[in-house]
PDB file of C-alpha atoms and ligand atoms in Angstrom:
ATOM      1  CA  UNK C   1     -19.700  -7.026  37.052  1.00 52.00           C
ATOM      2  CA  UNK C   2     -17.431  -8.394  34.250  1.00 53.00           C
ATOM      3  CA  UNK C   3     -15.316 -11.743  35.102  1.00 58.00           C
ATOM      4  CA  UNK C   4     -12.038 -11.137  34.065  1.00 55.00           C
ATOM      5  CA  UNK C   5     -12.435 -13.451  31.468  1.00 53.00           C
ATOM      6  CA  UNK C   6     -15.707 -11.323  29.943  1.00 56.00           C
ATOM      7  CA  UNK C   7     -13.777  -8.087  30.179  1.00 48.00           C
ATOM      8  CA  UNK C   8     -10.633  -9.036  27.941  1.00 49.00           C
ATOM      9  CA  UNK C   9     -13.074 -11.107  25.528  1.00 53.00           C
ATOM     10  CA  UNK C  10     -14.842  -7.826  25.447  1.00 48.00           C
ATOM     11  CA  UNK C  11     -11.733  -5.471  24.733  1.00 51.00           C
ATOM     12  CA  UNK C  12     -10.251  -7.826  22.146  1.00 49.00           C
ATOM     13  CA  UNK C  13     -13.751  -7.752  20.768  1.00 49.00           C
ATOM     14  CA  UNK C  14     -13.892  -4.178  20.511  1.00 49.00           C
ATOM     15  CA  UNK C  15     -10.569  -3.248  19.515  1.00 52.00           C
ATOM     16  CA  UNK C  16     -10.784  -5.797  16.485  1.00 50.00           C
ATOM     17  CA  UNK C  17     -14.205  -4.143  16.042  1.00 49.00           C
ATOM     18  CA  UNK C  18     -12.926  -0.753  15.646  1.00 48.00           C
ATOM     19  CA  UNK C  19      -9.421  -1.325  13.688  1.00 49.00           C
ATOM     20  CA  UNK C  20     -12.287  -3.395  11.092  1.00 48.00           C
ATOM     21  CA  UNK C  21     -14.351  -0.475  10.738  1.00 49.00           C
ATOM     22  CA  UNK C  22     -11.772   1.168   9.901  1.00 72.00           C
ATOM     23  CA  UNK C  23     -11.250  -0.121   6.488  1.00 86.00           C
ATOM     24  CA  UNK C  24     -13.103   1.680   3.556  1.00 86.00           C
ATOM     25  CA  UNK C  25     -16.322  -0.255   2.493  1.00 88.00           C
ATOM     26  CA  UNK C  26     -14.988  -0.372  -1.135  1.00 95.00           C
ATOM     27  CA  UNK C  27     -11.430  -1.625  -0.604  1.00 97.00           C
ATOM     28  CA  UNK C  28     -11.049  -4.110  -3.160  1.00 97.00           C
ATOM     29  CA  UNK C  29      -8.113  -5.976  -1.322  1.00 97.00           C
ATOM     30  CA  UNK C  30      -7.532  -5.904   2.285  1.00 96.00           C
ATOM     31  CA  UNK C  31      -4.566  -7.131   4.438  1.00 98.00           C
ATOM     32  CA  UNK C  32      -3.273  -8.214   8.111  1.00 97.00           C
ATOM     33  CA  UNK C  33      -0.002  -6.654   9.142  1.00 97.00           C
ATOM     34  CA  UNK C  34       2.596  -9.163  10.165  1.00 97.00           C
ATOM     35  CA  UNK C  35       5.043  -9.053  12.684  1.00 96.00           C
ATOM     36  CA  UNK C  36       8.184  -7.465  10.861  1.00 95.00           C
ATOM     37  CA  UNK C  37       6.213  -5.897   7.906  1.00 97.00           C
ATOM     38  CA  UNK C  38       7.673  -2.953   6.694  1.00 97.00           C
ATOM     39  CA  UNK C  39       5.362  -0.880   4.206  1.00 98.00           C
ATOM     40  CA  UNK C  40       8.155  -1.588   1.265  1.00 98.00           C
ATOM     41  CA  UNK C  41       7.983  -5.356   1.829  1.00 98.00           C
ATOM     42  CA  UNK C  42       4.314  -5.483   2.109  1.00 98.00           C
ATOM     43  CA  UNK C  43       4.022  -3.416  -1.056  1.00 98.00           C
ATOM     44  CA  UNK C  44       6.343  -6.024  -2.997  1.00 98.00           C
ATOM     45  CA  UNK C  45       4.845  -8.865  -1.704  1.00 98.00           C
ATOM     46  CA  UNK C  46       1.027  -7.643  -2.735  1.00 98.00           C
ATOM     47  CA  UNK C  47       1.777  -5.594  -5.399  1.00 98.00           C
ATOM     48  CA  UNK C  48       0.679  -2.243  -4.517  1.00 98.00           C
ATOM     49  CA  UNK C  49       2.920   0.826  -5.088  1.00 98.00           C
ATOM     50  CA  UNK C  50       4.861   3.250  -2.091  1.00 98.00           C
ATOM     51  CA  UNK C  51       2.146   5.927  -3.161  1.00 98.00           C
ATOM     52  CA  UNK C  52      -0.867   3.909  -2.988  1.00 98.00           C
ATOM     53  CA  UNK C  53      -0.458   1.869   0.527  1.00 98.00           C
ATOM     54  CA  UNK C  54      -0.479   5.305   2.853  1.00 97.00           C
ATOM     55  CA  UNK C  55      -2.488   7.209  -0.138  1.00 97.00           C
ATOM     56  CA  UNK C  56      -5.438   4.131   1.138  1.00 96.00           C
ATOM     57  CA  UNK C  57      -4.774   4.163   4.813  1.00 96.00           C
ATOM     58  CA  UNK C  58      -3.398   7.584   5.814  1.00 95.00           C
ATOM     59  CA  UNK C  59      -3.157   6.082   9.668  1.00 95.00           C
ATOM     60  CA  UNK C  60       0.404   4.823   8.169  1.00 96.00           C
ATOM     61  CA  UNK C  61       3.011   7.546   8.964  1.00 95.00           C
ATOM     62  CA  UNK C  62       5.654   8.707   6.717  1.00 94.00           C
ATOM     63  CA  UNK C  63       8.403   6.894   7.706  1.00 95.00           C
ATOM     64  CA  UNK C  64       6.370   4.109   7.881  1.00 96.00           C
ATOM     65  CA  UNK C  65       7.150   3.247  11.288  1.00 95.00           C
ATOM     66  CA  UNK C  66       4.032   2.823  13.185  1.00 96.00           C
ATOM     67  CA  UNK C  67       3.074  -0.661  11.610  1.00 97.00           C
ATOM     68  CA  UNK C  68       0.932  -2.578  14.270  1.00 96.00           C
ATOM     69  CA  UNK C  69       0.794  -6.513  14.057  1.00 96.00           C
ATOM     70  CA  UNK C  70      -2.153  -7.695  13.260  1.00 96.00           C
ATOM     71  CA  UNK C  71      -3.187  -4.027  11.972  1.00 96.00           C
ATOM     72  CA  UNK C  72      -5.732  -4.625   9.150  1.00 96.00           C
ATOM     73  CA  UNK C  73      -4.948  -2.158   6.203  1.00 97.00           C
ATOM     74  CA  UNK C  74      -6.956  -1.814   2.710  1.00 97.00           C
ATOM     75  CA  UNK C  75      -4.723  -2.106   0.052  1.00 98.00           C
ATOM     76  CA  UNK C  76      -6.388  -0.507  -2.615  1.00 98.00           C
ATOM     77  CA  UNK C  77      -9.741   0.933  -3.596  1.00 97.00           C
ATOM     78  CA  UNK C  78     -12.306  -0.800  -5.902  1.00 97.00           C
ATOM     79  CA  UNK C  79     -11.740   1.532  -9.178  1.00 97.00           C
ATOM     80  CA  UNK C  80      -8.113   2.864  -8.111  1.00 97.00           C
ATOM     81  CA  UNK C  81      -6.724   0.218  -7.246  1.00 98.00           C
ATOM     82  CA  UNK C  82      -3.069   0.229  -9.417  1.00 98.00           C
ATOM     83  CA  UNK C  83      -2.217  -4.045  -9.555  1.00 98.00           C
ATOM     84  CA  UNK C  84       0.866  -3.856 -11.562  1.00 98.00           C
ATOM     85  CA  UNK C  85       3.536  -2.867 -10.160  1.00 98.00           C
ATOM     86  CA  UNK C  86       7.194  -2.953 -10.220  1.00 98.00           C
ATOM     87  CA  UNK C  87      10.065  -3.274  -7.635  1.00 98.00           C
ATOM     88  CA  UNK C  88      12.585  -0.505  -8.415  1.00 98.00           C
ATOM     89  CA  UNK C  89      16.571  -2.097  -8.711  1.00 98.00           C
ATOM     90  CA  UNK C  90      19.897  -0.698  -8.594  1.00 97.00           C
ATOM     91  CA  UNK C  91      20.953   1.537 -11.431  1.00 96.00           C
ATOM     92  CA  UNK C  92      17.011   2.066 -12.563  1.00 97.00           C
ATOM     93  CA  UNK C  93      15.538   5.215 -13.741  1.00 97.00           C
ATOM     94  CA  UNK C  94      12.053   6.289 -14.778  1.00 97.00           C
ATOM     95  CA  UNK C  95      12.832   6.067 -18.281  1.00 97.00           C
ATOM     96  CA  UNK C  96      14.496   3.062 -18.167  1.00 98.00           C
ATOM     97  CA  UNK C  97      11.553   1.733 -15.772  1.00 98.00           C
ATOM     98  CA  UNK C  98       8.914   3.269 -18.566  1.00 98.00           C
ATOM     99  CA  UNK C  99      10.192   1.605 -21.377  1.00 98.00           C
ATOM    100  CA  UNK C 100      10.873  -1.824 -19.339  1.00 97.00           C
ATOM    101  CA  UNK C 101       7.266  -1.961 -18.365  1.00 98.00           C
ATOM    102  CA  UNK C 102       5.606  -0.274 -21.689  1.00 98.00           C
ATOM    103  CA  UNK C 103       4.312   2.135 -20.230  1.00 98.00           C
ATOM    104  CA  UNK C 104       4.557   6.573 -21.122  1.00 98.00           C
ATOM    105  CA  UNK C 105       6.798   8.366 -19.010  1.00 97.00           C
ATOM    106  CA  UNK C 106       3.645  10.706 -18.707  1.00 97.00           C
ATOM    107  CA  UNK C 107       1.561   8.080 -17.433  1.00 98.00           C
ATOM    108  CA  UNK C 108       3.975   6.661 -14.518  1.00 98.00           C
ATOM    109  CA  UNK C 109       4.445   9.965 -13.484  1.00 98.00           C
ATOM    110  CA  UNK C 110       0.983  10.479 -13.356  1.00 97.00           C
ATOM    111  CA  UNK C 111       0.234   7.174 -11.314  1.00 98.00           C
ATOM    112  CA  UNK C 112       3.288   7.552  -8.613  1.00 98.00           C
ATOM    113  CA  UNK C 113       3.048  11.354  -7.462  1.00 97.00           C
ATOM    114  CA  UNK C 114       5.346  10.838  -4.632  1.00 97.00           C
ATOM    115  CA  UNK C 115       8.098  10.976  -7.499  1.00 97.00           C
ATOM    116  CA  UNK C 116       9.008  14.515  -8.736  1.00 96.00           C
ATOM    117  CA  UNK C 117       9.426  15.561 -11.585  1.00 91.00           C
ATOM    118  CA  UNK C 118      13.097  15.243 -12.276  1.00 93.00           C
ATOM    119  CA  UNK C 119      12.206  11.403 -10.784  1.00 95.00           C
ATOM    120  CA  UNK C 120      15.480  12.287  -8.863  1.00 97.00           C
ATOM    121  CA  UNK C 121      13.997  10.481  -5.426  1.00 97.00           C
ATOM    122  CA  UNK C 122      13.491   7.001  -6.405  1.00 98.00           C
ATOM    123  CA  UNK C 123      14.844   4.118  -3.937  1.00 98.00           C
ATOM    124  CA  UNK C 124      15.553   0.026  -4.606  1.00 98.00           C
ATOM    125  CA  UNK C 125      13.006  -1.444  -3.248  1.00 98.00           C
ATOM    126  CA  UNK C 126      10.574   1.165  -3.902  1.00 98.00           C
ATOM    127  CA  UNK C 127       7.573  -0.293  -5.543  1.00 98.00           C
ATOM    128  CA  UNK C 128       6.068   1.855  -8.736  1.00 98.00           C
ATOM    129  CA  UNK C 129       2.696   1.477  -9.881  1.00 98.00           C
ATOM    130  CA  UNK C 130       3.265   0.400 -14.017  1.00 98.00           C
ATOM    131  CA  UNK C 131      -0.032   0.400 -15.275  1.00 98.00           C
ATOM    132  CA  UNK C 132      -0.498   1.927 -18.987  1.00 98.00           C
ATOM    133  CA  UNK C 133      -3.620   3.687 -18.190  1.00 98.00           C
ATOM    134  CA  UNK C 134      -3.674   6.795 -15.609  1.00 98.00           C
ATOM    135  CA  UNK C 135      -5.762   5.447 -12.244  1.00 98.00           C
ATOM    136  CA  UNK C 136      -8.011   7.220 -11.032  1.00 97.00           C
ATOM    137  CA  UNK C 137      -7.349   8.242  -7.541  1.00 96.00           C
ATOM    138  CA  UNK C 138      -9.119  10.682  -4.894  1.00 91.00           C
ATOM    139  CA  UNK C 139      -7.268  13.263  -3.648  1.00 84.00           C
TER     140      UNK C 139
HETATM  141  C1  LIG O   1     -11.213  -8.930   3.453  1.00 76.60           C
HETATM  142  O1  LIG O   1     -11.213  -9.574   2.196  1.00 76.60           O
HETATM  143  C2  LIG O   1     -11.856 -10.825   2.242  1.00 76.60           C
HETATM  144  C3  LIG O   1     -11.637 -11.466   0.896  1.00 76.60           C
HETATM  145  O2  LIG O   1     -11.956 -10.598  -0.153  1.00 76.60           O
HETATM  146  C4  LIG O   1     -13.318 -10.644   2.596  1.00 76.60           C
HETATM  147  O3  LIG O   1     -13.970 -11.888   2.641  1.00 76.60           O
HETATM  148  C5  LIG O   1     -13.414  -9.968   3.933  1.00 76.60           C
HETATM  149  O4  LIG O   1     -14.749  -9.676   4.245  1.00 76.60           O
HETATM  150  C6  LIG O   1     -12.625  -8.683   3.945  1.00 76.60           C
HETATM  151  N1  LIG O   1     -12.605  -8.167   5.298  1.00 76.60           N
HETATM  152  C7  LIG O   1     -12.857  -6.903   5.579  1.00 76.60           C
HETATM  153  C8  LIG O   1     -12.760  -6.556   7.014  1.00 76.60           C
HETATM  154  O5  LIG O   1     -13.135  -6.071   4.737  1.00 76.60           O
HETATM  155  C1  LIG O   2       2.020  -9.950  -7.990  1.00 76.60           C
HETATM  156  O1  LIG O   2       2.295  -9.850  -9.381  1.00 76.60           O
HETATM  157  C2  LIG O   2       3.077 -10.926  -9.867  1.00 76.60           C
HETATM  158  C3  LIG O   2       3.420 -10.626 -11.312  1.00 76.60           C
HETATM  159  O2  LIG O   2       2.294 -10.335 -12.062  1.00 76.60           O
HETATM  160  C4  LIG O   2       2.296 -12.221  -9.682  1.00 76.60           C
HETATM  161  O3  LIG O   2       3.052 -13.301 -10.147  1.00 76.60           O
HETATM  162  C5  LIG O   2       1.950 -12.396  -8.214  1.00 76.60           C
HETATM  163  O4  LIG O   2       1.150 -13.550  -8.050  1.00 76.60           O
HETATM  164  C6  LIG O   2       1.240 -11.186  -7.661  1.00 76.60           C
HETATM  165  N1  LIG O   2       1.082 -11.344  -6.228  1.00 76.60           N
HETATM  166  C7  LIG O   2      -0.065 -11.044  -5.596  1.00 76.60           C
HETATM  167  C8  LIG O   2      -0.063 -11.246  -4.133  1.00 76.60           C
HETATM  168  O5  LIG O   2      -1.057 -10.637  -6.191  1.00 76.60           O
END
């Protein structure tokens, strides 16, 4: 029999086992969840857009409630991974945010599909990925 000791040594083992195997062998940036981390804040602080931080680890829900301390999440892929980014303000739109960053309306369109086409459903605080070329991302 297990000590008491063995056993939670052995669950915290596991469960950190299988939450790390969990993250995609080619994720070229990875990341611990912290206590209060909302999926906006993360994405600002690391510099990884609203599309790509569920688009990597589809465990995250939509409302982006179901954030686990400690959780480790991938925050991009090696080869899609979008690095600049930009925090959206008050007042912005994508034009504006296109010719601010120097980059085509086309292509941020192209790189943040959660915006439609009319790019009538941006936020503040939502974080846009600004790069000039289109990245490449799976489905
Ligand atoms: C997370 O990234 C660090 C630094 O790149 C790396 O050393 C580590 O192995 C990665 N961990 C996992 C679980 O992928
Ligand atoms: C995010 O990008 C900004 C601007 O390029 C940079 O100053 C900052 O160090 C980056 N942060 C991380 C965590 O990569």
């Amino acid at each position: 029999m297990f000590t008491g000791v063995q056993f939670v040594a052995l669950a915290v083992f596991a469960a950190v086992y299988a939450v790390r195997a969990d993250l995609p062998a080619n994720c070229a940036r990875n990341y611990t969840v912290f206590l209060m981390d909302t999926c906006d804040k993360i994405s600002a602080n690391e510099n990884v857009s609203t599309y790509q931080l569920p688009h990597v680890n589809p465990q995250i829900d939509a409302a982006c409630d179901n954030l686990g301390e400690g959780e480790p999440l991938c925050l991009g892929i090696t080869g899609q991974d979008c690095t600049t980014t930009y925090v959206i303000k008050d007042g912005d739109y994508c034009a504006l945010i296109a010719e601010d960053n120097n980059v085509d309306l086309s292509t941020l369109l192209a790189n943040n599909p959660n915006i439609d086409s009319e790019c009538s459903n941006i936020y503040p605080g939502e974080v846009l990925c600004t790069a000039t070329t289109v990245v490449p991302y799976t489905p």
